[in-house]
XYZ file of C-alpha atoms in Angstrom:
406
model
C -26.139 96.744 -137.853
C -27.827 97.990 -134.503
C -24.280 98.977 -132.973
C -23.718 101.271 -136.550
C -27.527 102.224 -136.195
C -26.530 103.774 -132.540
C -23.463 105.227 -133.826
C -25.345 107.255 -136.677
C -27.900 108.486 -133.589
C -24.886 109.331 -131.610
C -23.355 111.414 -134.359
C -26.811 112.813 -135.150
C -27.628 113.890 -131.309
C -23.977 115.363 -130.958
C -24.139 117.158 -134.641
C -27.572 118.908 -134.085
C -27.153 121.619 -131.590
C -23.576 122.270 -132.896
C -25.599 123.060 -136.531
C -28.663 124.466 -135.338
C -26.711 127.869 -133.530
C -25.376 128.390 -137.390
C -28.508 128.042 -138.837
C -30.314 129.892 -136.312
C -27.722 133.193 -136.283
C -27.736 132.777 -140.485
C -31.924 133.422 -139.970
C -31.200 136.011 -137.506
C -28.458 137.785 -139.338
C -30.763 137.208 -142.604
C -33.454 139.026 -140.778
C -31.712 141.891 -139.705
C -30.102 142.521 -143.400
C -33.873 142.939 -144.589
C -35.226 144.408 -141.499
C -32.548 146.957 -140.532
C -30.076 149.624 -142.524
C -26.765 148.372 -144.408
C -24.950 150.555 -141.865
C -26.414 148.685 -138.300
C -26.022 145.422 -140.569
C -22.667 146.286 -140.650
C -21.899 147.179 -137.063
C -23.544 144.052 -135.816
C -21.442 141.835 -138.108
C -18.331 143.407 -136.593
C -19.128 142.624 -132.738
C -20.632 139.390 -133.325
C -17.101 138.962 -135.035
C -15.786 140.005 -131.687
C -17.736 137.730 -129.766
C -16.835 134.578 -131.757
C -13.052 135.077 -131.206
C -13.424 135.717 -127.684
C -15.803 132.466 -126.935
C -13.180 130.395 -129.417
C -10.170 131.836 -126.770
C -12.249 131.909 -123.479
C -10.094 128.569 -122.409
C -6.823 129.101 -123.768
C -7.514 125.867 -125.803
C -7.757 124.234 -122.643
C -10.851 122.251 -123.355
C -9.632 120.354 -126.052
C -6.178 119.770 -124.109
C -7.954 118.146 -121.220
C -9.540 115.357 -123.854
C -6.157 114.619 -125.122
C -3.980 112.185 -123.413
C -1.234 114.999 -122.420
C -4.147 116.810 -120.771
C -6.100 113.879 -119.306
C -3.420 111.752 -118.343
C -4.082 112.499 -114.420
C -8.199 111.055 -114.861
C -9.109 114.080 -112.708
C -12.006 116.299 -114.190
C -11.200 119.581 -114.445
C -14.657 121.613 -114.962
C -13.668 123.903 -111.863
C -10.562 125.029 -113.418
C -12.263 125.696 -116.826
C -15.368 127.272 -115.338
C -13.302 130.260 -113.240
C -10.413 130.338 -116.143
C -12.874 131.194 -118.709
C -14.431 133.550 -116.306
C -11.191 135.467 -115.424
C -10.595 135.775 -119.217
C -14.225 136.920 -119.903
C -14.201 139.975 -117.733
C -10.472 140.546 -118.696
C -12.049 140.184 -122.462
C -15.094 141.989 -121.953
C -13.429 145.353 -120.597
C -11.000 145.415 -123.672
C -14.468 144.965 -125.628
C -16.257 147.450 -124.367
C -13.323 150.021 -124.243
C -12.679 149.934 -128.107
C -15.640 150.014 -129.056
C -16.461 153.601 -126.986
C -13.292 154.408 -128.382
C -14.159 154.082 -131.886
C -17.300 155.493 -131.699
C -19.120 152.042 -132.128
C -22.761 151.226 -130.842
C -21.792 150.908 -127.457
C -25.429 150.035 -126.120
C -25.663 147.136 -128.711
C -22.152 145.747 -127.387
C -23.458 145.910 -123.858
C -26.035 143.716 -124.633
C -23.704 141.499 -126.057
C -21.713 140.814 -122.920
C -24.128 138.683 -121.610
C -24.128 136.530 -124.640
C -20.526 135.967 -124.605
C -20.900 135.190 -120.683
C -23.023 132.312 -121.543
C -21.184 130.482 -124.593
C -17.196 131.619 -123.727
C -18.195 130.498 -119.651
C -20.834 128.139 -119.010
C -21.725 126.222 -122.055
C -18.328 125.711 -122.572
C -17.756 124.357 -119.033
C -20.800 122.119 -119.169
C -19.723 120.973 -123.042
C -16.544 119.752 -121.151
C -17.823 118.121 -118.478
C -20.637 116.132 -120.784
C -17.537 114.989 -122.622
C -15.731 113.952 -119.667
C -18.562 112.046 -117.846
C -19.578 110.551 -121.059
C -22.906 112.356 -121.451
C -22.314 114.355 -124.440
C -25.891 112.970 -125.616
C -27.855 113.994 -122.775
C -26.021 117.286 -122.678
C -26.223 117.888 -126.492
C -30.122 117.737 -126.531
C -30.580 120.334 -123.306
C -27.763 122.731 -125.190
C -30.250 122.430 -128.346
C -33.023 122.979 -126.063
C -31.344 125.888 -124.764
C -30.266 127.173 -127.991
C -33.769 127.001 -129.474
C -35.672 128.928 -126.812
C -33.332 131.915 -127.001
C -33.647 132.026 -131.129
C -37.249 132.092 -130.146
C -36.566 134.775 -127.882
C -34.493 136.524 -130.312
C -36.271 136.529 -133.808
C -39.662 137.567 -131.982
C -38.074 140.667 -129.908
C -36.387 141.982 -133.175
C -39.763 142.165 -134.957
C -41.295 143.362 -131.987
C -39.031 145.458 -130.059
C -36.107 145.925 -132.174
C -32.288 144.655 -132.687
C -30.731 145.965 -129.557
C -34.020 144.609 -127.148
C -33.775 141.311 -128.710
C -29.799 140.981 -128.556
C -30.289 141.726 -124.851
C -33.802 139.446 -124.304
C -32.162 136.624 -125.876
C -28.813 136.839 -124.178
C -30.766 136.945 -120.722
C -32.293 133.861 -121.256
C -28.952 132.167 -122.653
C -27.426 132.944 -118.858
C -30.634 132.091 -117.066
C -30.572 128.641 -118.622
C -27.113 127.598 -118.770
C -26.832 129.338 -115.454
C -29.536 126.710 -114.241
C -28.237 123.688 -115.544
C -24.408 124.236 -114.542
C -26.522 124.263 -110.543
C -25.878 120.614 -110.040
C -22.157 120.858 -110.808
C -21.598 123.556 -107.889
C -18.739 124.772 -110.149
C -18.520 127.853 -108.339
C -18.340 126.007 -105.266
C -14.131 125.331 -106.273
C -13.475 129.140 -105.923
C -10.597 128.427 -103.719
C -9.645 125.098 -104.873
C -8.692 127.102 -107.996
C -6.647 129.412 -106.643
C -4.568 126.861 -104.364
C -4.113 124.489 -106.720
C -5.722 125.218 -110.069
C -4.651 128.117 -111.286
C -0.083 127.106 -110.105
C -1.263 123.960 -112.324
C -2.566 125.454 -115.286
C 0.716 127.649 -115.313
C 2.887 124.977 -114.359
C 1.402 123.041 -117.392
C 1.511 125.693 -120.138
C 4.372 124.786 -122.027
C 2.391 121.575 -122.510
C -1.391 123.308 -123.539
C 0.216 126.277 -124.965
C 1.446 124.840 -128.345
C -2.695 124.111 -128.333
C -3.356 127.831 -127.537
C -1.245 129.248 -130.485
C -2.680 126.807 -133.013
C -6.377 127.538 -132.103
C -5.105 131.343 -132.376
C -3.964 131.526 -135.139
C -6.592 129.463 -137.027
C -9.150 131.782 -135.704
C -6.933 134.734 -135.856
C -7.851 134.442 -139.545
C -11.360 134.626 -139.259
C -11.449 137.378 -136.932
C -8.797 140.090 -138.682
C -10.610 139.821 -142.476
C -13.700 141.074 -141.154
C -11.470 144.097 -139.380
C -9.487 144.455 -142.721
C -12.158 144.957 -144.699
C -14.042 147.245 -142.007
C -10.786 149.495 -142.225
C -10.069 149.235 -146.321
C -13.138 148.834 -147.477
C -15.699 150.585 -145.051
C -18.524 148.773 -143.538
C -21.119 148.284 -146.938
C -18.038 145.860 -148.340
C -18.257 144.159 -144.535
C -21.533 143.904 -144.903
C -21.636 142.049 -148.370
C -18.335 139.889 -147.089
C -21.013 138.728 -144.117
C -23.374 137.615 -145.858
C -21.610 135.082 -147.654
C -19.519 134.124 -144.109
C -23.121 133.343 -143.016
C -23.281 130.538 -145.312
C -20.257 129.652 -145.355
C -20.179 128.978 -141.233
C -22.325 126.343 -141.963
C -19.514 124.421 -143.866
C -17.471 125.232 -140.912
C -20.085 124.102 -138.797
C -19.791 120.237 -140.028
C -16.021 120.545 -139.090
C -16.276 121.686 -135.765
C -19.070 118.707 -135.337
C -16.253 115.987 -136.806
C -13.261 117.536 -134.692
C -15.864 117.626 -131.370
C -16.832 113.848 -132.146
C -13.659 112.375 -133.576
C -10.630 114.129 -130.674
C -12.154 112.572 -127.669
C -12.044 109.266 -129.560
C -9.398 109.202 -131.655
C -7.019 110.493 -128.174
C -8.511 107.580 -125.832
C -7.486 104.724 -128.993
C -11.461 104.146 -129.493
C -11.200 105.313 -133.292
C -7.973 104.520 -135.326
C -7.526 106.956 -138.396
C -7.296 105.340 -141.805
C -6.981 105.983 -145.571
C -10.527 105.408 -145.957
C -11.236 108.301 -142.629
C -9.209 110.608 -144.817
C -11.355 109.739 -147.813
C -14.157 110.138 -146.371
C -13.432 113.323 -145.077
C -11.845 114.509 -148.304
C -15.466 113.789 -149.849
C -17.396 115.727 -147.391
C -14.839 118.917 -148.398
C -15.862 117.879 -152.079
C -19.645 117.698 -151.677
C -19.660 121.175 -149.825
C -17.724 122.893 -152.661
C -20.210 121.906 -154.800
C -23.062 122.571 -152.825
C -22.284 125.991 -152.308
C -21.021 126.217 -155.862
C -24.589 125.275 -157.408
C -26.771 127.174 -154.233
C -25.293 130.285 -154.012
C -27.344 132.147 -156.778
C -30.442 130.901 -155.473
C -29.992 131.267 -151.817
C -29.004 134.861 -152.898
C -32.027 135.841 -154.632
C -34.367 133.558 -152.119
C -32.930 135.336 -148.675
C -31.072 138.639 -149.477
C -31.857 141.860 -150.733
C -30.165 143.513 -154.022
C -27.705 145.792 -152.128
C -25.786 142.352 -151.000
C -26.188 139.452 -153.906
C -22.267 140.338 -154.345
C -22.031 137.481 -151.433
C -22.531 134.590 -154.218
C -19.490 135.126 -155.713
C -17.451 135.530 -152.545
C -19.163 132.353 -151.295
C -18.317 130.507 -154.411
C -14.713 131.460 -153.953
C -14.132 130.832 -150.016
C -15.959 127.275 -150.303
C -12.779 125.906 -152.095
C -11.145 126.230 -148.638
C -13.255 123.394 -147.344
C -11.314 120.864 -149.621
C -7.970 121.603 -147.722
C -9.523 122.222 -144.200
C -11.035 118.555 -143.776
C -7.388 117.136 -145.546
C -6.015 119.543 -142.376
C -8.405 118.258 -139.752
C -7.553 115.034 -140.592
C -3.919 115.930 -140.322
C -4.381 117.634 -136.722
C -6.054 114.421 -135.195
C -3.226 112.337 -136.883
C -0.585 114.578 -135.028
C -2.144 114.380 -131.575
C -2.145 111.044 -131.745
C 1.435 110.682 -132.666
C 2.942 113.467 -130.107
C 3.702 115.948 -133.113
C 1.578 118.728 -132.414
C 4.469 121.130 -132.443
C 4.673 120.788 -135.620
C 1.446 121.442 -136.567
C 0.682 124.571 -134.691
C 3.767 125.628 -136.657
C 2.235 124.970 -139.922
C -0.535 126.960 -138.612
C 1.182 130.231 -137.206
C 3.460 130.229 -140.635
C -0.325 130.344 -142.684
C -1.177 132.889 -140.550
C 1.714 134.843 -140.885
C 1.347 134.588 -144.744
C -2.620 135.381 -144.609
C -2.165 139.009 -143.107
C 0.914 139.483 -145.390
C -1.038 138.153 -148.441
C -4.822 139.915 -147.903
C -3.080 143.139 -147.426
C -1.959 143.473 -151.391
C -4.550 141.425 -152.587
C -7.661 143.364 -150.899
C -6.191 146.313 -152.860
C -5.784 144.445 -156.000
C -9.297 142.331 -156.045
C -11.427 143.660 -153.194
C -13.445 141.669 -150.906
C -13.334 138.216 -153.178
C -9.015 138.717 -152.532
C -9.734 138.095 -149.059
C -11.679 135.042 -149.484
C -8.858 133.878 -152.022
C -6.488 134.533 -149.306
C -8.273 132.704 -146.568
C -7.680 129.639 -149.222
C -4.581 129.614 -150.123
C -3.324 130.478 -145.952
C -5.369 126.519 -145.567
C -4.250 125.440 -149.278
C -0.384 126.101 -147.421
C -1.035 124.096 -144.423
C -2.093 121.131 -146.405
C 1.305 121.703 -148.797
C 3.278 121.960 -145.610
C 1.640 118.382 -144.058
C 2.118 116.855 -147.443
C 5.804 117.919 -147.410
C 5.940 116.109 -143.778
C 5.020 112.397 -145.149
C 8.124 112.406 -147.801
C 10.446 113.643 -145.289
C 12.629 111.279 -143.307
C 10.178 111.922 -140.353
C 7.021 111.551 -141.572
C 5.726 114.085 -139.252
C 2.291 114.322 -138.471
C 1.443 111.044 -140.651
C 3.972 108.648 -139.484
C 1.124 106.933 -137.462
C -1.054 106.410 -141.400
C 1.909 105.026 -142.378
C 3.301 102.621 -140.306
């Protein structure tokens, strides 16, 4: 009872500041709906969209490949080779950023600001996330990250009131660097500059055959959730992108509780700690349920509690994209299953193929349905993947679930 007691706390501790930045950006986006125009609404929807991709592809998908056995079979840590990859990649990112959106005639000063909050997520939190995980301090590190987290929201929500969107972007970013800048100090990352260019960076190259196959799966799952927003920015114009985020902003709390399963389960499930079961994929099969219908019976009155008229069009979108969360946790169950078993080929095939099918599929149906085609077309890319891992287990492989059903 006390050892399952511990576990929940665990769980709990780990869970929170993974939540609380989704909560805490669904307030702040919230705010700025009612506070600002539908137009600078818009535009901030479409960098922060920017911003998510680039922190989700800051490592290549090297984080997670270290925690797997593959990755971590040498025992060495790696932090120094995450910390200046991620760096490289964030000024390589950051000038095609900035660049496009000049180009485009996009609010340049507000995507400045932003740079320094993608420096502090896509570079040192996700550095210091790693090496938590690696010495085993994901606890500790989880409450100072919440800590963290929590003081620049503060920052943030009081400087838009007070000094407007663009001063409190740039206020609260600040403080994000300041404070994961301070507690990545007694790691003396920066202190491997040249070990990572002797040895670190021929490694990582010599080893990409074996993380890339991670790469191209974490692409092209978030290559989904990056290209509607731009889709309906270009088809739709930036009012539709606007309505389209405001039900994303709910529904990233759904996808929220499966980054907090995949960040507690991989680690575990890849050193033998946590075998996967018919009752695991229950379990998580249930949580998919419950959030369907949570959204499914909230969605009116979160609309007419936190968002003005010119947006309660969200409610049905949300309603429609929550279905997805039925087929993702049956697909999360499906990825752990194949890094477990050595199949993850397969998988990130599965994944590309949905991918492939989402941009041909949103294409005719944002023209047929509008913005609610684009959430139906998020669903059925995931509803695919599942089809495609259920047509594995009858097949004389059994690939990725020949480890369920041995």
């Amino acid at each position: 009872m006390l050892s399952s007691a511990m576990g929940l706390k665990k769980i709990f501790i780990v869970f929170l500041p993974l939540l609380m930045p989704s909560l805490y950006n669904t307030i702040f986006m919230i705010s700025v709906a009612n506070h600002e125009n539908v137009l600078l609404y818009g535009s901030l929807v479409f960098i922060v969209t920017y911003v998510s991709l680039f922190v989700a592809f800051s490592d290549l998908g090297l984080r997670d490949y270290y925690l797997t056995k593959e990755g971590g079979v040498s025992g060495e840590n790696k932090s120094v080779n995450l910390f200046f990859l991620t760096l490289l990649i964030y000024f390589f990112l950051s000038i095609i950023f900035v660049v496009y959106e000049y180009f485009q005639d996009g609010n340049a000063l507000l995507c400045l600001m932003v740079i320094f909050e993608l420096l502090s997520y896509a570079v040192f939190q996700k550095t210091l996330y790693y090496e938590s995980q690696y010495r085993d301090k994901l606890e500790l590190f989880s409450l100072i990250d919440l800590f963290i987290k929590s003081v620049a929201f503060s920052v943030k929500i009081v400087s838009l009131y007070i000094l407007g969107l663009e001063w409190s972007i740039l206020l609260s970013a600040l403080t994000l660097v300041l404070l994961y800048g301070v507690a990545s100090l007694q790691y003396r990352f920066y202190l491997g500059f040249s070990k990572f260019i002797r040895l670190g960076l021929s490694t990582i190259i010599k080893e990409r055959k074996t993380w890339l196959k991670y790469t191209l799966s974490f692409f092209s799952f978030f290559f989904i959730f990056s290209v509607d927003k731009i889709i309906i920015k270009s088809n739709l114009g930036i009012e539709a992108l606007a309505v389209y985020a405001s039900a994303f902003a709910m529904f990233s709390f759904g996808q929220i509780v499966v980054s907090s399963i995949w960040a507690i389960l991989l680690p575990q499930v890849s050193s033998g700690r946590v075998s996967l079961s018919w009752v695991v994929l229950l379990m998580l099969l249930s949580m998919g349920g419950a959030l369907i219908t949570f959204y499914n019976f909230s969605s009116g009155i979160l609309y007419d509690i936190l968002y003005p008229d010119t947006l309660k069009n969200g409610a049905d979108i949300l309603n429609a994209i929550s279905i997805y969360f039925i087929f993702r946790f049956f697909n999360l169950f499906g990825e752990l299953l194949a890094i477990k078993d050595a199949t993850y080929v397969r998988f990130t095939n599965y994944r590309l193929l949905a991918m492939l099918l989402f941009v041909v599929l949103v294409l005719f149906a944002i023209d047929e349905w509008g913005v609610i085609g684009v959430a139906y077309s998020i669903v059925f890319s995931e509803f695919v993947v599942s089809l495609l891992l259920v047509r594995s287990v009858v097949t004389s492989s059994g690939l990725p679930f020949k480890g369920l059903l041995r």
